[in-house]
PDB file of C-alpha atoms and ligand atoms in Angstrom:
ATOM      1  CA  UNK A   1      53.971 169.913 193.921  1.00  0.00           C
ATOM      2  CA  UNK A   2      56.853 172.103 195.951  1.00  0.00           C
ATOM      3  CA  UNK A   3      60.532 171.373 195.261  1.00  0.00           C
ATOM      4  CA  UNK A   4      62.688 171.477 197.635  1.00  0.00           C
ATOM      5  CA  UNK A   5      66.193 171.704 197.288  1.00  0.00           C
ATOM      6  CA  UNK A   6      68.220 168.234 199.093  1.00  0.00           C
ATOM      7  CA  UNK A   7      71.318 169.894 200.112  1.00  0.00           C
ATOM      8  CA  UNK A   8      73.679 171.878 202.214  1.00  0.00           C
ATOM      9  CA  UNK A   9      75.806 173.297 199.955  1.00  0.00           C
ATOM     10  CA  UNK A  10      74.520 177.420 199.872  1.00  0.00           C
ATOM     11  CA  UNK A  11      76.056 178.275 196.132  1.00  0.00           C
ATOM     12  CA  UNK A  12      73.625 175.432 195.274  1.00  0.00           C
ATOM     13  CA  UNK A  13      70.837 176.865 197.034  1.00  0.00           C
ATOM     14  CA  UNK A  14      71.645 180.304 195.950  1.00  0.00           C
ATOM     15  CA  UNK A  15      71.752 178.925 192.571  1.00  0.00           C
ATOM     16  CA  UNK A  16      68.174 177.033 192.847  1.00  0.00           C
ATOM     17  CA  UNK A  17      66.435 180.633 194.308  1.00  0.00           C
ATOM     18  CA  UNK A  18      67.805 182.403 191.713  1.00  0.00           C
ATOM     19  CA  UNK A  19      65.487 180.362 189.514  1.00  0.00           C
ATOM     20  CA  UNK A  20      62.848 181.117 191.189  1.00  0.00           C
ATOM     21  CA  UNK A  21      61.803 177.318 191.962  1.00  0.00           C
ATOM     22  CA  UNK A  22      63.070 176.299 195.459  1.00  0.00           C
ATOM     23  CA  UNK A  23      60.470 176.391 198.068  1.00  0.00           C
ATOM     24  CA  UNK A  24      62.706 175.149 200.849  1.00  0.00           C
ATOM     25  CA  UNK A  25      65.393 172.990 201.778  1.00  0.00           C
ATOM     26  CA  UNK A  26      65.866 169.048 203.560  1.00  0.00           C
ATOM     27  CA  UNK A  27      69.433 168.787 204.895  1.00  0.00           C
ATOM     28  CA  UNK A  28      70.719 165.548 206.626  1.00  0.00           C
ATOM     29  CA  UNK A  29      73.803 164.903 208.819  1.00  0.00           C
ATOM     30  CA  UNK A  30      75.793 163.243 205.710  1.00  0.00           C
ATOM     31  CA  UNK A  31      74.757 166.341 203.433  1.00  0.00           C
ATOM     32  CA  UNK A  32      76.116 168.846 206.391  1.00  0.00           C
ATOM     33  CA  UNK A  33      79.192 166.671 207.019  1.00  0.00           C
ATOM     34  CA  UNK A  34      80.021 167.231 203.444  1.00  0.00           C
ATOM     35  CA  UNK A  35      80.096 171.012 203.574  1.00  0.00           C
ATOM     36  CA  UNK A  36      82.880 171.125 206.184  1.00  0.00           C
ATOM     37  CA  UNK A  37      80.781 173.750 207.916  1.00  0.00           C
ATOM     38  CA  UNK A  38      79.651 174.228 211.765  1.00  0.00           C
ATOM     39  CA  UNK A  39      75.695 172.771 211.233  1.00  0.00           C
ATOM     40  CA  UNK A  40      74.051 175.752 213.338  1.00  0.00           C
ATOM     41  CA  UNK A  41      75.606 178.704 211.192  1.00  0.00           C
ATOM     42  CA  UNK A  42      74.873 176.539 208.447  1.00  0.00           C
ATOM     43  CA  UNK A  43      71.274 176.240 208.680  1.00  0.00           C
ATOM     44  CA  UNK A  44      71.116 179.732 209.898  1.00  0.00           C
ATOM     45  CA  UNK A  45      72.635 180.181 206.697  1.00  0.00           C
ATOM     46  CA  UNK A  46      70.110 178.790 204.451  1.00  0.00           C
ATOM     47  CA  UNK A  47      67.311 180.037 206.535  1.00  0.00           C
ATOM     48  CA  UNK A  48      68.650 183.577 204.979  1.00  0.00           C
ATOM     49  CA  UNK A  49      68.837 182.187 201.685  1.00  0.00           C
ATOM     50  CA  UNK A  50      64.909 180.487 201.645  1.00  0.00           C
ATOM     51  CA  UNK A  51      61.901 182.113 202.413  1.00  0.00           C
ATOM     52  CA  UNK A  52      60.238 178.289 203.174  1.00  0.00           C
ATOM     53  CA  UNK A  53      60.687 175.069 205.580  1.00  0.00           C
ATOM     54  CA  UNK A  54      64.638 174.666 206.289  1.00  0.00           C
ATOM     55  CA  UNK A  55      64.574 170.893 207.710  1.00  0.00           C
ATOM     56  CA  UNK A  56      67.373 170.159 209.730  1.00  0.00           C
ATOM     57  CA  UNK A  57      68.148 166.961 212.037  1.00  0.00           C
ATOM     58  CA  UNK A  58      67.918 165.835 215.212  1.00  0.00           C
ATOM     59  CA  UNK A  59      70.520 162.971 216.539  1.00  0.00           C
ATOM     60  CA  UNK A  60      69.705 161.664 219.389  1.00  0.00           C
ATOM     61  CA  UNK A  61      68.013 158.369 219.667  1.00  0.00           C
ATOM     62  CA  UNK A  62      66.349 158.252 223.175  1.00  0.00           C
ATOM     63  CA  UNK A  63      62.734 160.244 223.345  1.00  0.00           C
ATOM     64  CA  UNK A  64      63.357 162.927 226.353  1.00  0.00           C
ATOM     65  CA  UNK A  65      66.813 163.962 224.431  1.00  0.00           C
ATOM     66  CA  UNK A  66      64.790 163.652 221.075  1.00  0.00           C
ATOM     67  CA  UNK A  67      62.259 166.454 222.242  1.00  0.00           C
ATOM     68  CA  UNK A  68      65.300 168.268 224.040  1.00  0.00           C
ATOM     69  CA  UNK A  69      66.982 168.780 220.811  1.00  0.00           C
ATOM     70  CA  UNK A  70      63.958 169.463 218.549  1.00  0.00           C
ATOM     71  CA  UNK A  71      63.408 172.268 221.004  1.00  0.00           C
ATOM     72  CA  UNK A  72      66.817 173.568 220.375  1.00  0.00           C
ATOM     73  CA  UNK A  73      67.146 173.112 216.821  1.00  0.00           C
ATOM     74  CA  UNK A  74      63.157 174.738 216.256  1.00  0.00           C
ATOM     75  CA  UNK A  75      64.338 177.738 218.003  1.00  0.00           C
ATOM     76  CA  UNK A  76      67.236 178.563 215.768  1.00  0.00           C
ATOM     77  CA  UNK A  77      64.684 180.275 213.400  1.00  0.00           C
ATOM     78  CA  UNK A  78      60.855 180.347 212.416  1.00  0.00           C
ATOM     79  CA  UNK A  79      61.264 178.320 209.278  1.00  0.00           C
ATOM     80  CA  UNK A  80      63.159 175.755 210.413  1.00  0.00           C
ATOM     81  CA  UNK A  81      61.867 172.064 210.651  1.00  0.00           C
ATOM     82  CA  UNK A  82      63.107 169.246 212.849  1.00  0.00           C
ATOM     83  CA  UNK A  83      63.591 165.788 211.390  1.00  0.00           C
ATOM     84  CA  UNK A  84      63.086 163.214 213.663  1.00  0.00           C
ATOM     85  CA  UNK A  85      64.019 159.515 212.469  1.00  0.00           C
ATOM     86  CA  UNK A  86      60.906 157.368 212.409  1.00  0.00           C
ATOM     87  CA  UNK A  87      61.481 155.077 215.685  1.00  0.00           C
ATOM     88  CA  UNK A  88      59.452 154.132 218.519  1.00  0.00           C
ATOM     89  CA  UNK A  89      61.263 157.191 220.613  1.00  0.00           C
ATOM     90  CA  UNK A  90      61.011 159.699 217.602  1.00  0.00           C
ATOM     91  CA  UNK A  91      56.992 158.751 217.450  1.00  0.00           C
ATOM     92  CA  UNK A  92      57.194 160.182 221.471  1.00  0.00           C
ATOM     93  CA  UNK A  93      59.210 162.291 220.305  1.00  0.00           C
ATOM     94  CA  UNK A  94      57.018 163.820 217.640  1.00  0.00           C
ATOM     95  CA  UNK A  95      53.476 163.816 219.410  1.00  0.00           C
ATOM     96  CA  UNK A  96      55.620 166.045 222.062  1.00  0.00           C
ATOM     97  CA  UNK A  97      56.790 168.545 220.159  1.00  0.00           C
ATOM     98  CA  UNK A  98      54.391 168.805 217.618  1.00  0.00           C
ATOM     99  CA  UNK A  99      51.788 169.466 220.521  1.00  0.00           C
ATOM    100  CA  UNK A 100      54.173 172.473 221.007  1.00  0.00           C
ATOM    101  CA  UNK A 101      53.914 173.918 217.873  1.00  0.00           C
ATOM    102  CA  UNK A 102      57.196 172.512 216.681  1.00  0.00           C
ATOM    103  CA  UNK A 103      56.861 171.370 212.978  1.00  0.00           C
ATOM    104  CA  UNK A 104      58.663 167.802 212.327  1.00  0.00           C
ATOM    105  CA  UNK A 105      59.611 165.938 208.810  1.00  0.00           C
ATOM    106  CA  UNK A 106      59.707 162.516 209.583  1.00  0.00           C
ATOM    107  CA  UNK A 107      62.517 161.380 208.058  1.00  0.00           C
ATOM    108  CA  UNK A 108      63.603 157.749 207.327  1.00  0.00           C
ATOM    109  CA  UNK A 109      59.812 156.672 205.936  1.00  0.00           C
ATOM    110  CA  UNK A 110      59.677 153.135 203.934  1.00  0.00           C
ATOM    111  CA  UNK A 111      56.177 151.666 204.617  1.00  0.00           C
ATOM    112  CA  UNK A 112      52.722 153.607 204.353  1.00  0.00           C
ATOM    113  CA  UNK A 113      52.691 152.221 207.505  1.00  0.00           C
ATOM    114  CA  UNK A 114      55.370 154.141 209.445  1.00  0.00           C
ATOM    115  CA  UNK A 115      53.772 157.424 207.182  1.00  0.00           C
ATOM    116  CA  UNK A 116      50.344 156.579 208.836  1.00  0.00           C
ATOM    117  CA  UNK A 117      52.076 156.627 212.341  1.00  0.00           C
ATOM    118  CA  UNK A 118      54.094 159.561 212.187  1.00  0.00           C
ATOM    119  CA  UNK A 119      50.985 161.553 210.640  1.00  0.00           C
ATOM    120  CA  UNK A 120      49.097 160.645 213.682  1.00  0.00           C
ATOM    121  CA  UNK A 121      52.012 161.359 216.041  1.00  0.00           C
ATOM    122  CA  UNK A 122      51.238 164.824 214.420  1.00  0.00           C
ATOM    123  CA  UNK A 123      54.378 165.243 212.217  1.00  0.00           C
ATOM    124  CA  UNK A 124      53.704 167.738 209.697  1.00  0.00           C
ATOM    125  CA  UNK A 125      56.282 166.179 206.945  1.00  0.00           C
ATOM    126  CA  UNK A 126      56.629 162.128 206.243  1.00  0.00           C
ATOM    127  CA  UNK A 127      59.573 161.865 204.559  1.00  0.00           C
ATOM    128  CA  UNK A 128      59.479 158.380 202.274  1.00  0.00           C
ATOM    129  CA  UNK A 129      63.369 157.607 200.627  1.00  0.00           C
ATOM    130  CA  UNK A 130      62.201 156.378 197.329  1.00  0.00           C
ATOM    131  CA  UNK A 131      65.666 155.469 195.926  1.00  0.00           C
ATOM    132  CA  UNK A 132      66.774 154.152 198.847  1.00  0.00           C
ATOM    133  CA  UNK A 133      63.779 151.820 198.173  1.00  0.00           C
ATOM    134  CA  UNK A 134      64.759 151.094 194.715  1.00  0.00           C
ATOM    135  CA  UNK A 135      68.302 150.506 195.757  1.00  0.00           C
ATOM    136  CA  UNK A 136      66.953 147.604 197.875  1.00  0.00           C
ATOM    137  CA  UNK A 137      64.822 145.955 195.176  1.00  0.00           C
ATOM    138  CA  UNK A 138      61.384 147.680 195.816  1.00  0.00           C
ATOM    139  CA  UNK A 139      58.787 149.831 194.092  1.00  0.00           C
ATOM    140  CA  UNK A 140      59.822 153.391 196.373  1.00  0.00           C
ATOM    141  CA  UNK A 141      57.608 155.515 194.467  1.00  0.00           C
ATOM    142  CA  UNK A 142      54.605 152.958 195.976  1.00  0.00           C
ATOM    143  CA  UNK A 143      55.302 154.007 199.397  1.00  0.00           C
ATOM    144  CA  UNK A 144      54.604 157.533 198.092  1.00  0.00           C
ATOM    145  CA  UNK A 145      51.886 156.912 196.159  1.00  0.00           C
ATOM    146  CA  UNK A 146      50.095 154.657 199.396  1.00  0.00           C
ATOM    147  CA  UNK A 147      50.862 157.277 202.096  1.00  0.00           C
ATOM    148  CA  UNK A 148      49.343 160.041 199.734  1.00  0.00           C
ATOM    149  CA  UNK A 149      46.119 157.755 199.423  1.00  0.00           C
ATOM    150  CA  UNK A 150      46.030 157.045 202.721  1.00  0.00           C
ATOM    151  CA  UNK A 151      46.492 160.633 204.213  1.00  0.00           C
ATOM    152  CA  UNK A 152      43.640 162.251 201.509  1.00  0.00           C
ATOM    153  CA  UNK A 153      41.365 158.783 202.487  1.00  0.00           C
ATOM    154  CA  UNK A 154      41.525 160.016 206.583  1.00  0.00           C
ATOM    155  CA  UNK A 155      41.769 163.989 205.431  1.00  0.00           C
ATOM    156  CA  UNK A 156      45.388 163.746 207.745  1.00  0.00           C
ATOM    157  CA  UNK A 157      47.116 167.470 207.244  1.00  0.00           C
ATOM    158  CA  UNK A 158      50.460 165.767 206.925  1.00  0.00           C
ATOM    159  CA  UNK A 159      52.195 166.597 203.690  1.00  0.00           C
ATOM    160  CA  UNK A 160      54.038 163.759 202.172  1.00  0.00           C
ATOM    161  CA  UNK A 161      57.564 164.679 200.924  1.00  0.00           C
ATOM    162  CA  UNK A 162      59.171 162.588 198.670  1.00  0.00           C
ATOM    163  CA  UNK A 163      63.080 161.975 199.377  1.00  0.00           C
ATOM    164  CA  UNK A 164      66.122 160.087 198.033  1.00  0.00           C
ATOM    165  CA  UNK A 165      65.469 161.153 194.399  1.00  0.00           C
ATOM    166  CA  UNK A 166      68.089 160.118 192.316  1.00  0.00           C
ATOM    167  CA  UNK A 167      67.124 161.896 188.897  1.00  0.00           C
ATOM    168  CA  UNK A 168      64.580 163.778 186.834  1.00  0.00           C
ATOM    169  CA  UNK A 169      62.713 160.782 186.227  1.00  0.00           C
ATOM    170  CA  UNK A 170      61.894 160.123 189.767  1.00  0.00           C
ATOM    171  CA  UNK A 171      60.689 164.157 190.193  1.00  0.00           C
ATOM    172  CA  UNK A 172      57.932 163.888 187.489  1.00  0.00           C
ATOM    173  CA  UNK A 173      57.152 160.176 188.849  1.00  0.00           C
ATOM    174  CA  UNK A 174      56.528 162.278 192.587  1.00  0.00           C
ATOM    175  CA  UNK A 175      54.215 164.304 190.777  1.00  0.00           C
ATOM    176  CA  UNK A 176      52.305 161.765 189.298  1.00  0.00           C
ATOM    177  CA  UNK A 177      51.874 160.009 192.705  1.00  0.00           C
ATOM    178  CA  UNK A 178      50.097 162.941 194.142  1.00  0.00           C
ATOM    179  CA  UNK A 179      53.302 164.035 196.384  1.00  0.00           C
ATOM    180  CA  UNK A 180      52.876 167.236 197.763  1.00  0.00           C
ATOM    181  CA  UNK A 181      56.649 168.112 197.961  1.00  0.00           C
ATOM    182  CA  UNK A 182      59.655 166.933 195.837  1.00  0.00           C
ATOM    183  CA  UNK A 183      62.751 167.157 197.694  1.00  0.00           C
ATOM    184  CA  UNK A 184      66.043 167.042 195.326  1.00  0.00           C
ATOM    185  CA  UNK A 185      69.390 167.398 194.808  1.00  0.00           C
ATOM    186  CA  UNK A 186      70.714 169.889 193.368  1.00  0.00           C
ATOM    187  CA  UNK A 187      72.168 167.714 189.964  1.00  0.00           C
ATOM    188  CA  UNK A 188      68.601 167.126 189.486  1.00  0.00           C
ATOM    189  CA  UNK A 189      67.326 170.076 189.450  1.00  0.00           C
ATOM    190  CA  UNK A 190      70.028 171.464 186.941  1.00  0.00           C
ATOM    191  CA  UNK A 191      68.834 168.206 184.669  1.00  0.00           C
ATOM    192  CA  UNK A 192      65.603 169.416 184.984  1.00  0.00           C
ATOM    193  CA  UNK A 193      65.700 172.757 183.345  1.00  0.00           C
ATOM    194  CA  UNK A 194      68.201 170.999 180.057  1.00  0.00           C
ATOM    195  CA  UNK A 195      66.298 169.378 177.315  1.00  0.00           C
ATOM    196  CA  UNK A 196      68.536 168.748 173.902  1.00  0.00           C
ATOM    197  CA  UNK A 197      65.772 169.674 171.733  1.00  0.00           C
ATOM    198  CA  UNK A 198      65.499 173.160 173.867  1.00  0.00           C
ATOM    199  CA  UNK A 199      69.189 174.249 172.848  1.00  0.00           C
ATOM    200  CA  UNK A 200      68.923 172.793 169.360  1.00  0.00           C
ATOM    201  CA  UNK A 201      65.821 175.017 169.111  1.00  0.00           C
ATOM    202  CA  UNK A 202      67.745 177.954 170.515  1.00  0.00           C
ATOM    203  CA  UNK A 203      70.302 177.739 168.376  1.00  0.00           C
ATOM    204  CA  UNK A 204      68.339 177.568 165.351  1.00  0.00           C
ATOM    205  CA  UNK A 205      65.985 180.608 166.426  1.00  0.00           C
ATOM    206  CA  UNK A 206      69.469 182.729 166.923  1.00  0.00           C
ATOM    207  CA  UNK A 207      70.437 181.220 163.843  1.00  0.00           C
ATOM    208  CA  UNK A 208      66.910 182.992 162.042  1.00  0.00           C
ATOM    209  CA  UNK A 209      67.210 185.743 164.118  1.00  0.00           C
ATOM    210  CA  UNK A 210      70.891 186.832 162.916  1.00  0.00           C
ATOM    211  CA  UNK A 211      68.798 187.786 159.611  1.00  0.00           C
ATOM    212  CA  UNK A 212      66.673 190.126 160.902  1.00  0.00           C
ATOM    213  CA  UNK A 213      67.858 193.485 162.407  1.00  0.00           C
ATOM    214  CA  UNK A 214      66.936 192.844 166.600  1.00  0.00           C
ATOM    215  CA  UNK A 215      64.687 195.419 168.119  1.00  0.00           C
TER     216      UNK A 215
HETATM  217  C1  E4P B   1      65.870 163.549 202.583  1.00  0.00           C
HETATM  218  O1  E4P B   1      65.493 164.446 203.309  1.00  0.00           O
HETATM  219  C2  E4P B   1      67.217 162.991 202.577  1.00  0.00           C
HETATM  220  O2  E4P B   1      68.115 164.015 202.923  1.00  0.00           O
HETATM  221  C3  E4P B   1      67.662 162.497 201.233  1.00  0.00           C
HETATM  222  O3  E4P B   1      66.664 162.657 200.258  1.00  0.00           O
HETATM  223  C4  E4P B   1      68.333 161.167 201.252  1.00  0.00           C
HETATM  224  O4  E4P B   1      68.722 160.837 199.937  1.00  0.00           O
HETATM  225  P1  E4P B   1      69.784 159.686 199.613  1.00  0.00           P
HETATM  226  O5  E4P B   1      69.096 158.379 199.791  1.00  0.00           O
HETATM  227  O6  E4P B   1      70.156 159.930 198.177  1.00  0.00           O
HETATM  228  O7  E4P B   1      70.921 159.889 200.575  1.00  0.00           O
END
């Protein structure tokens, strides 16, 4: 499974390649907002940063501005990827542009359902929002775990991209659903890498190694 990194903020990313585990990035109009930033340099930004899918959003609603902006947006550099909201004009929207060569992350995924149609609108990312799920009372990690099935079932090329991950839990959970990407933010990640037992062990080892002149 990839990991992306679910964020705009660039000392995070930074931080995350530095480590040598981020694969790409998902942005979203809150996680731009956030940054106080113009959202073009931005992404053009990251797209420096990440050698790997930068996905960054399209706004309108209507199908004909849909594929106008996805045009813009894809052009802004090889790597990045358009997210289109999963609607009955972003399904237009998406067998357009992908026809074009334009890769799109469906974003906004809760059913298998909406997964299946975006995959065969051509969409190369379905993004399901697992915690957004789980906020609302349902199994989100299902939705992952179905649209996986379903995709490897019809041999569909879409990747499935698992989104709204609130903690480490929900990354290894991802995994075990078959996802083929892990998008997260960048708390998460940082949990990831810290185990309690790891520093007590470190400590100990630099402990036994204070007795011992070091090489
Ligand atoms: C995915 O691409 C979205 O940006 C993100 O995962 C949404 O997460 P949230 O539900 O925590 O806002």
């Amino acid at each position: 499974m990839r990991i992306f990194l679910d964020t705009a903020n660039i000392e995070d990313i930074r931080r995350g390649v530095a480590m040598g585990v981020v694969d790409g990035v998902t942005t979203n109009p809150s996680l731009v907002a956030k940054e106080g930033v113009e959202y073009r340099d931005r992404v053009l930004e990251i797209c420096e940063t990440v050698d790997g899918p930068i996905s960054a959003e399209c706004i309108s609603t209507e199908a004909d501005d849909l594929v106008a902006e996805a045009r813009r947006i894809a052009a802004w550099h090889p790597n990045v990827v358009v997210k289109i909201a999963m609607t009955e004009a972003g399904l237009q929207a998406i067998k357009r542009v992908s026809a074009e060569g334009i890769k799109v992350n469906t974003t906004l995924i809760f059913s298998a359902n909406q997964a299946l149609l975006a995959a065969r609108a051509g969409a190369t990312f379905v993004s399901p929002f697992v915690g957004r799920l789980n906020d609302a009372g349902q199994d989100g990690m299902e939705i992952v775990r179905e649209s996986v099935a379903v995709f490897e079932t019809y041999h569909l090329p879409t990747q499935v991209l698992a989104a709204s991950l609130r903690g480490p839990r929900d990354v290894t959970e991802a995994a075990l659903a078959g996802a083929h990407i892990a998008t997260i933010p960048p708390a998460v990640l940082y949990q990831m890498v810290q185990h309690p037992l790891t520093d007590t062990g470190i400590e100990r080892f630099l402990a036994d190694a204070s007795k011992y002149t070091p090489v």
